[in-house]
Amino acid sequence: MSRKGILIVVSGFSGSGKGTLMKELLSRYPDAYALSVSATTRAPREGEQHGREYFFISKDEFEKMIAKGELIEYAKYVENYYGTPREYVEKKLEEGKDVILEIEIQGALKVKKAFPDTLLLFVTPPSAAELKERLVGRGTETMDVIRSRMDRACEEAEGMDSYDYLIVNDDLVTCVKEMHEIIQGEHHRSFRNKAFMKEIKEDLERLKGLKGED
Ligand code: ADP
Ligand code: 5GP
């Protein structure tokens, strides 16, 4: 049975561990998944590389990509633009890979509207206190930015029930395993296997008509 790639959106509060989870998932199952690299107007954090974590571009370049229809979706998040380049996603899905977009909730809902078969996963830390600890512990933002991100988390929490699955990132290894199992299980949903069902129905009809052969 040929397998079609699933478009997967992973969202979650800033600091919930999405980036860490994605790295682990890709290193454990490198052949199963393709991670889309977004474009953003925010400045790179220490250790981030252009083309690896993000394509770091200017506001002008970002607006040109919007105008040319080169983004599947885009959104503004705490003063910066973030968007998903179309070409890579379409190519990898055609190759049969499951493509993961790690994007915030406004973008997630736009993707779901444009591609209704998208699987929506929401990552949360085990508690709000742990979220704050992780944001502070990461040490990449000022306290002001951390406050904005905690405010944004309150808004995003309102949208959690639009997602198909909630994934609690307590122990990292357990969480990666759960995420992989959810996605693999998703491949068995009947609506994702219409071509197979059609083929087996046709074959059953054909075989029913053949006489004398067991
Ligand atoms: P996000 O991409 O969601 O903003 P990160 O992946 O940058 O979050 O993780 C935020 C911080 O939390 C990082 O310092 C990371 O090392 C830490 N972290 C991620 N997952 C876990 C986990 N399961 N347990 C403890 N700390 C974690
Ligand atoms: P960060 O600045 O922490 O890397 O990302 C901030 C937020 O932007 C995160 O919630 C992340 O998931 C989201 N994000 C990253 N790329 C995209 C994108 O292409 N589109 C949208 N809508 N959100 C994105």
GROMACS .gro file of C-alpha atoms and ligand atoms in nm:
model
  265
    1MET     CA    1   0.000   0.000   0.000
    2SER     CA    2   0.157   0.332  -0.100
    3ARG     CA    3   0.163   0.582   0.185
    4LYS     CA    4   0.075   0.943   0.142
    5GLY     CA    5   0.253   1.197   0.357
    6ILE     CA    6   0.052   1.365   0.631
    7LEU     CA    7   0.076   1.738   0.693
    8ILE     CA    8   0.127   1.784   1.067
    9VAL     CA    9   0.111   2.106   1.262
   10VAL     CA   10   0.282   2.119   1.601
   11SER     CA   11   0.195   2.419   1.817
   12GLY     CA   12   0.245   2.490   2.183
   13PHE     CA   13   0.338   2.766   2.422
   14SER     CA   14   0.678   2.924   2.368
   15GLY     CA   15   0.909   2.731   2.601
   16SER     CA   16   0.696   2.415   2.607
   17GLY     CA   17   0.980   2.231   2.434
   18LYS     CA   18   0.861   2.208   2.070
   19GLY     CA   19   1.203   2.279   1.923
   20THR     CA   20   1.371   2.026   2.152
   21LEU     CA   21   1.105   1.767   2.071
   22MET     CA   22   1.135   1.820   1.696
   23LYS     CA   23   1.513   1.775   1.704
   24GLU     CA   24   1.473   1.451   1.899
   25LEU     CA   25   1.195   1.319   1.676
   26LEU     CA   26   1.398   1.386   1.362
   27SER     CA   27   1.714   1.232   1.500
   28ARG     CA   28   1.526   0.916   1.606
   29TYR     CA   29   1.321   0.877   1.288
   30PRO     CA   30   1.516   1.061   1.017
   31ASP     CA   31   1.347   0.882   0.725
   32ALA     CA   32   0.989   0.933   0.839
   33TYR     CA   33   0.968   1.307   0.881
   34ALA     CA   34   1.055   1.632   0.707
   35LEU     CA   35   1.060   1.949   0.916
   36SER     CA   36   0.961   2.266   0.736
   37VAL     CA   37   1.196   2.560   0.797
   38SER     CA   38   1.000   2.884   0.838
   39ALA     CA   39   1.093   3.234   0.734
   40THR     CA   40   1.099   3.497   1.007
   41THR     CA   41   1.184   3.861   1.061
   42ARG     CA   42   1.306   3.800   1.417
   43ALA     CA   43   1.679   3.812   1.490
   44PRO     CA   44   1.866   3.481   1.524
   45ARG     CA   45   1.930   3.358   1.879
   46GLU     CA   46   2.279   3.251   1.970
   47GLY     CA   47   2.360   2.924   1.794
   48GLU     CA   48   2.077   2.954   1.540
   49GLN     CA   49   2.172   2.921   1.174
   50HIS     CA   50   2.014   3.070   0.864
   51GLY     CA   51   1.840   2.785   0.679
   52ARG     CA   52   1.848   2.547   0.978
   53GLU     CA   53   1.623   2.690   1.252
   54TYR     CA   54   1.476   2.962   1.027
   55PHE     CA   55   1.537   3.163   0.715
   56PHE     CA   56   1.615   3.495   0.883
   57ILE     CA   57   1.499   3.766   0.644
   58SER     CA   58   1.409   4.135   0.648
   59LYS     CA   59   1.054   4.270   0.670
   60ASP     CA   60   1.089   4.381   0.309
   61GLU     CA   61   1.189   4.034   0.188
   62PHE     CA   62   0.907   3.881   0.395
   63GLU     CA   63   0.649   4.110   0.237
   64LYS     CA   64   0.777   4.016  -0.110
   65MET     CA   65   0.729   3.645  -0.030
   66ILE     CA   66   0.370   3.720   0.078
   67ALA     CA   67   0.302   3.914  -0.243
   68LYS     CA   68   0.437   3.633  -0.462
   69GLY     CA   69   0.223   3.369  -0.286
   70GLU     CA   70   0.535   3.185  -0.170
   71LEU     CA   71   0.402   3.126   0.183
   72ILE     CA   72   0.132   2.872   0.275
   73GLU     CA   73   0.048   3.086   0.577
   74TYR     CA   74   0.203   3.358   0.786
   75ALA     CA   75   0.131   3.533   1.114
   76LYS     CA   76   0.260   3.806   1.337
   77TYR     CA   77   0.385   3.683   1.675
   78VAL     CA   78   0.514   3.922   1.944
   79GLU     CA   79   0.622   4.194   1.693
   80ASN     CA   80   0.772   3.965   1.428
   81TYR     CA   81   0.648   3.789   1.116
   82TYR     CA   82   0.673   3.412   1.076
   83GLY     CA   83   0.566   3.214   0.767
   84THR     CA   84   0.581   2.870   0.602
   85PRO     CA   85   0.746   2.850   0.257
   86ARG     CA   86   0.522   2.657   0.019
   87GLU     CA   87   0.770   2.482  -0.212
   88TYR     CA   88   0.944   2.251   0.039
   89VAL     CA   89   0.617   2.138   0.199
   90GLU     CA   90   0.454   2.044  -0.130
   91LYS     CA   91   0.766   1.862  -0.256
   92LYS     CA   92   0.810   1.652   0.060
   93LEU     CA   93   0.442   1.556   0.082
   94GLU     CA   94   0.460   1.435  -0.278
   95GLU     CA   95   0.764   1.225  -0.182
   96GLY     CA   96   0.546   1.055   0.082
   97LYS     CA   97   0.711   1.215   0.386
   98ASP     CA   98   0.514   1.333   0.686
   99VAL     CA   99   0.582   1.705   0.692
  100ILE     CA  100   0.590   1.890   1.024
  101LEU     CA  101   0.519   2.261   1.061
  102GLU     CA  102   0.612   2.398   1.401
  103ILE     CA  103   0.393   2.707   1.401
  104GLU     CA  104   0.171   2.912   1.630
  105ILE     CA  105  -0.204   2.886   1.656
  106GLN     CA  106  -0.321   3.151   1.405
  107GLY     CA  107  -0.107   2.987   1.135
  108ALA     CA  108  -0.224   2.640   1.244
  109LEU     CA  109  -0.588   2.733   1.193
  110LYS     CA  110  -0.513   2.884   0.850
  111VAL     CA  111  -0.334   2.565   0.742
  112LYS     CA  112  -0.625   2.351   0.866
  113LYS     CA  113  -0.867   2.563   0.662
  114ALA     CA  114  -0.658   2.537   0.344
  115PHE     CA  115  -0.570   2.167   0.398
  116PRO     CA  116  -0.848   2.003   0.603
  117ASP     CA  117  -0.662   1.670   0.639
  118THR     CA  118  -0.390   1.837   0.848
  119LEU     CA  119  -0.319   1.671   1.184
  120LEU     CA  120  -0.304   1.930   1.463
  121LEU     CA  121  -0.089   1.853   1.770
  122PHE     CA  122  -0.058   2.081   2.071
  123VAL     CA  123   0.245   2.050   2.301
  124THR     CA  124   0.218   2.166   2.660
  125PRO     CA  125   0.454   2.144   2.958
  126PRO     CA  126   0.319   1.958   3.263
  127SER     CA  127   0.232   2.288   3.438
  128ALA     CA  128   0.234   2.667   3.397
  129ALA     CA  129   0.510   2.699   3.658
  130GLU     CA  130   0.727   2.458   3.458
  131LEU     CA  131   0.665   2.670   3.146
  132LYS     CA  132   0.797   2.981   3.315
  133GLU     CA  133   1.096   2.787   3.449
  134ARG     CA  134   1.181   2.659   3.103
  135LEU     CA  135   1.152   3.005   2.947
  136VAL     CA  136   1.374   3.158   3.215
  137GLY     CA  137   1.609   2.857   3.210
  138ARG     CA  138   1.654   2.877   2.832
  139GLY     CA  139   1.809   3.218   2.891
  140THR     CA  140   1.747   3.345   2.538
  141GLU     CA  141   1.498   3.625   2.610
  142THR     CA  142   1.482   3.927   2.836
  143MET     CA  143   1.230   3.925   3.124
  144ASP     CA  144   1.015   4.166   2.919
  145VAL     CA  145   0.998   3.926   2.625
  146ILE     CA  146   0.933   3.635   2.864
  147ARG     CA  147   0.638   3.830   3.006
  148SER     CA  148   0.502   3.887   2.651
  149ARG     CA  149   0.539   3.517   2.578
  150MET     CA  150   0.357   3.421   2.901
  151ASP     CA  151   0.076   3.665   2.803
  152ARG     CA  152   0.063   3.507   2.462
  153ALA     CA  153   0.047   3.160   2.625
  154CYS     CA  154  -0.272   3.270   2.807
  155GLU     CA  155  -0.428   3.365   2.471
  156GLU     CA  156  -0.309   3.047   2.301
  157ALA     CA  157  -0.448   2.829   2.583
  158GLU     CA  158  -0.796   2.937   2.468
  159GLY     CA  159  -0.736   2.761   2.136
  160MET     CA  160  -0.605   2.428   2.267
  161ASP     CA  161  -0.930   2.243   2.204
  162SER     CA  162  -0.913   2.316   1.829
  163TYR     CA  163  -0.628   2.064   1.816
  164ASP     CA  164  -0.665   1.691   1.751
  165TYR     CA  165  -0.423   1.580   2.024
  166LEU     CA  166  -0.270   1.730   2.336
  167ILE     CA  167   0.086   1.614   2.404
  168VAL     CA  168   0.235   1.671   2.749
  169ASN     CA  169   0.610   1.722   2.733
  170ASP     CA  170   0.717   1.604   3.078
  171ASP     CA  171   0.982   1.341   3.011
  172LEU     CA  172   1.132   1.418   2.669
  173VAL     CA  173   1.197   1.060   2.553
  174THR     CA  174   0.845   0.943   2.651
  175CYS     CA  175   0.697   1.244   2.477
  176VAL     CA  176   0.885   1.181   2.151
  177LYS     CA  177   0.767   0.819   2.153
  178GLU     CA  178   0.406   0.926   2.211
  179MET     CA  179   0.420   1.179   1.931
  180HIS     CA  180   0.561   0.921   1.689
  181GLU     CA  181   0.291   0.668   1.786
  182ILE     CA  182   0.012   0.922   1.739
  183ILE     CA  183   0.136   1.010   1.391
  184GLN     CA  184   0.187   0.649   1.288
  185GLY     CA  185  -0.162   0.564   1.417
  186GLU     CA  186  -0.300   0.849   1.211
  187HIS     CA  187  -0.188   0.676   0.892
  188HIS     CA  188  -0.447   0.403   0.963
  189ARG     CA  189  -0.746   0.640   0.970
  190SER     CA  190  -0.990   0.521   0.702
  191PHE     CA  191  -1.025   0.865   0.542
  192ARG     CA  192  -0.649   0.866   0.475
  193ASN     CA  193  -0.672   0.533   0.290
  194LYS     CA  194  -0.945   0.602   0.034
  195ALA     CA  195  -0.738   0.480  -0.264
  196PHE     CA  196  -0.664   0.148  -0.090
  197MET     CA  197  -1.029   0.097   0.005
  198LYS     CA  198  -1.141   0.172  -0.350
  199GLU     CA  199  -0.891  -0.077  -0.492
  200ILE     CA  200  -0.985  -0.360  -0.255
  201LYS     CA  201  -1.356  -0.303  -0.321
  202GLU     CA  202  -1.298  -0.325  -0.697
  203ASP     CA  203  -1.084  -0.639  -0.658
  204LEU     CA  204  -1.350  -0.801  -0.437
  205GLU     CA  205  -1.616  -0.733  -0.699
  206ARG     CA  206  -1.393  -0.875  -0.972
  207LEU     CA  207  -1.301  -1.190  -0.777
  208LYS     CA  208  -1.664  -1.247  -0.680
  209GLY     CA  209  -1.747  -1.280  -1.050
  210LEU     CA  210  -1.476  -1.539  -1.120
  211LYS     CA  211  -1.603  -1.899  -1.111
  212GLY     CA  212  -1.426  -2.218  -1.000
  213GLU     CA  213  -1.121  -2.059  -0.844
  214ASP     CA  214  -1.066  -2.058  -0.471
  215ADP     P1  215   0.996   2.596   2.232
  215ADP     O1  216   1.060   2.555   2.101
  215ADP     O2  217   0.861   2.535   2.252
  215ADP     O3  218   0.995   2.745   2.254
  215ADP     P2  219   1.239   2.483   2.354
  215ADP     O4  220   1.255   2.354   2.280
  215ADP     O5  221   1.333   2.595   2.322
  215ADP     O6  222   1.086   2.535   2.350
  215ADP     O7  223   1.251   2.446   2.510
  215ADP     C1  224   1.247   2.546   2.612
  215ADP     C2  225   1.344   2.507   2.724
  215ADP     O8  226   1.294   2.393   2.793
  215ADP     C3  227   1.483   2.470   2.673
  215ADP     O9  228   1.580   2.521   2.761
  215ADP     C4  229   1.482   2.317   2.673
  215ADP    O10  230   1.610   2.263   2.692
  215ADP     C5  231   1.388   2.285   2.790
  215ADP     N1  232   1.312   2.159   2.773
  215ADP     C6  233   1.252   2.113   2.661
  215ADP     N2  234   1.190   1.994   2.683
  215ADP     C7  235   1.210   1.965   2.814
  215ADP     C8  236   1.172   1.854   2.900
  215ADP     N3  237   1.099   1.753   2.856
  215ADP     N4  238   1.211   1.858   3.029
  215ADP     C9  239   1.287   1.963   3.076
  215ADP     N5  240   1.326   2.070   3.001
  215ADP    C10  241   1.289   2.071   2.872
  2165GP     P1  242   1.029   3.152   1.826
  2165GP     O1  243   1.057   3.299   1.812
  2165GP     O2  244   1.023   3.106   1.970
  2165GP     O3  245   1.123   3.066   1.743
  2165GP     O4  246   0.883   3.126   1.765
  2165GP     C1  247   0.774   3.199   1.810
  2165GP     C2  248   0.645   3.134   1.765
  2165GP     O5  249   0.634   3.141   1.622
  2165GP     C3  250   0.637   2.985   1.803
  2165GP     O6  251   0.506   2.962   1.856
  2165GP     C4  252   0.653   2.914   1.669
  2165GP     O7  253   0.583   2.791   1.667
  2165GP     C5  254   0.589   3.015   1.574
  2165GP     N1  255   0.630   2.998   1.434
  2165GP     C6  256   0.749   2.957   1.386
  2165GP     N2  257   0.745   2.952   1.252
  2165GP     C7  258   0.621   2.987   1.214
  2165GP     C8  259   0.554   2.998   1.086
  2165GP     O8  260   0.609   2.972   0.979
  2165GP     N3  261   0.426   3.040   1.087
  2165GP     C9  262   0.359   3.069   1.202
  2165GP     N4  263   0.231   3.105   1.191
  2165GP     N5  264   0.417   3.060   1.323
  2165GP    C10  265   0.546   3.019   1.329
   0.00000   0.00000   0.00000
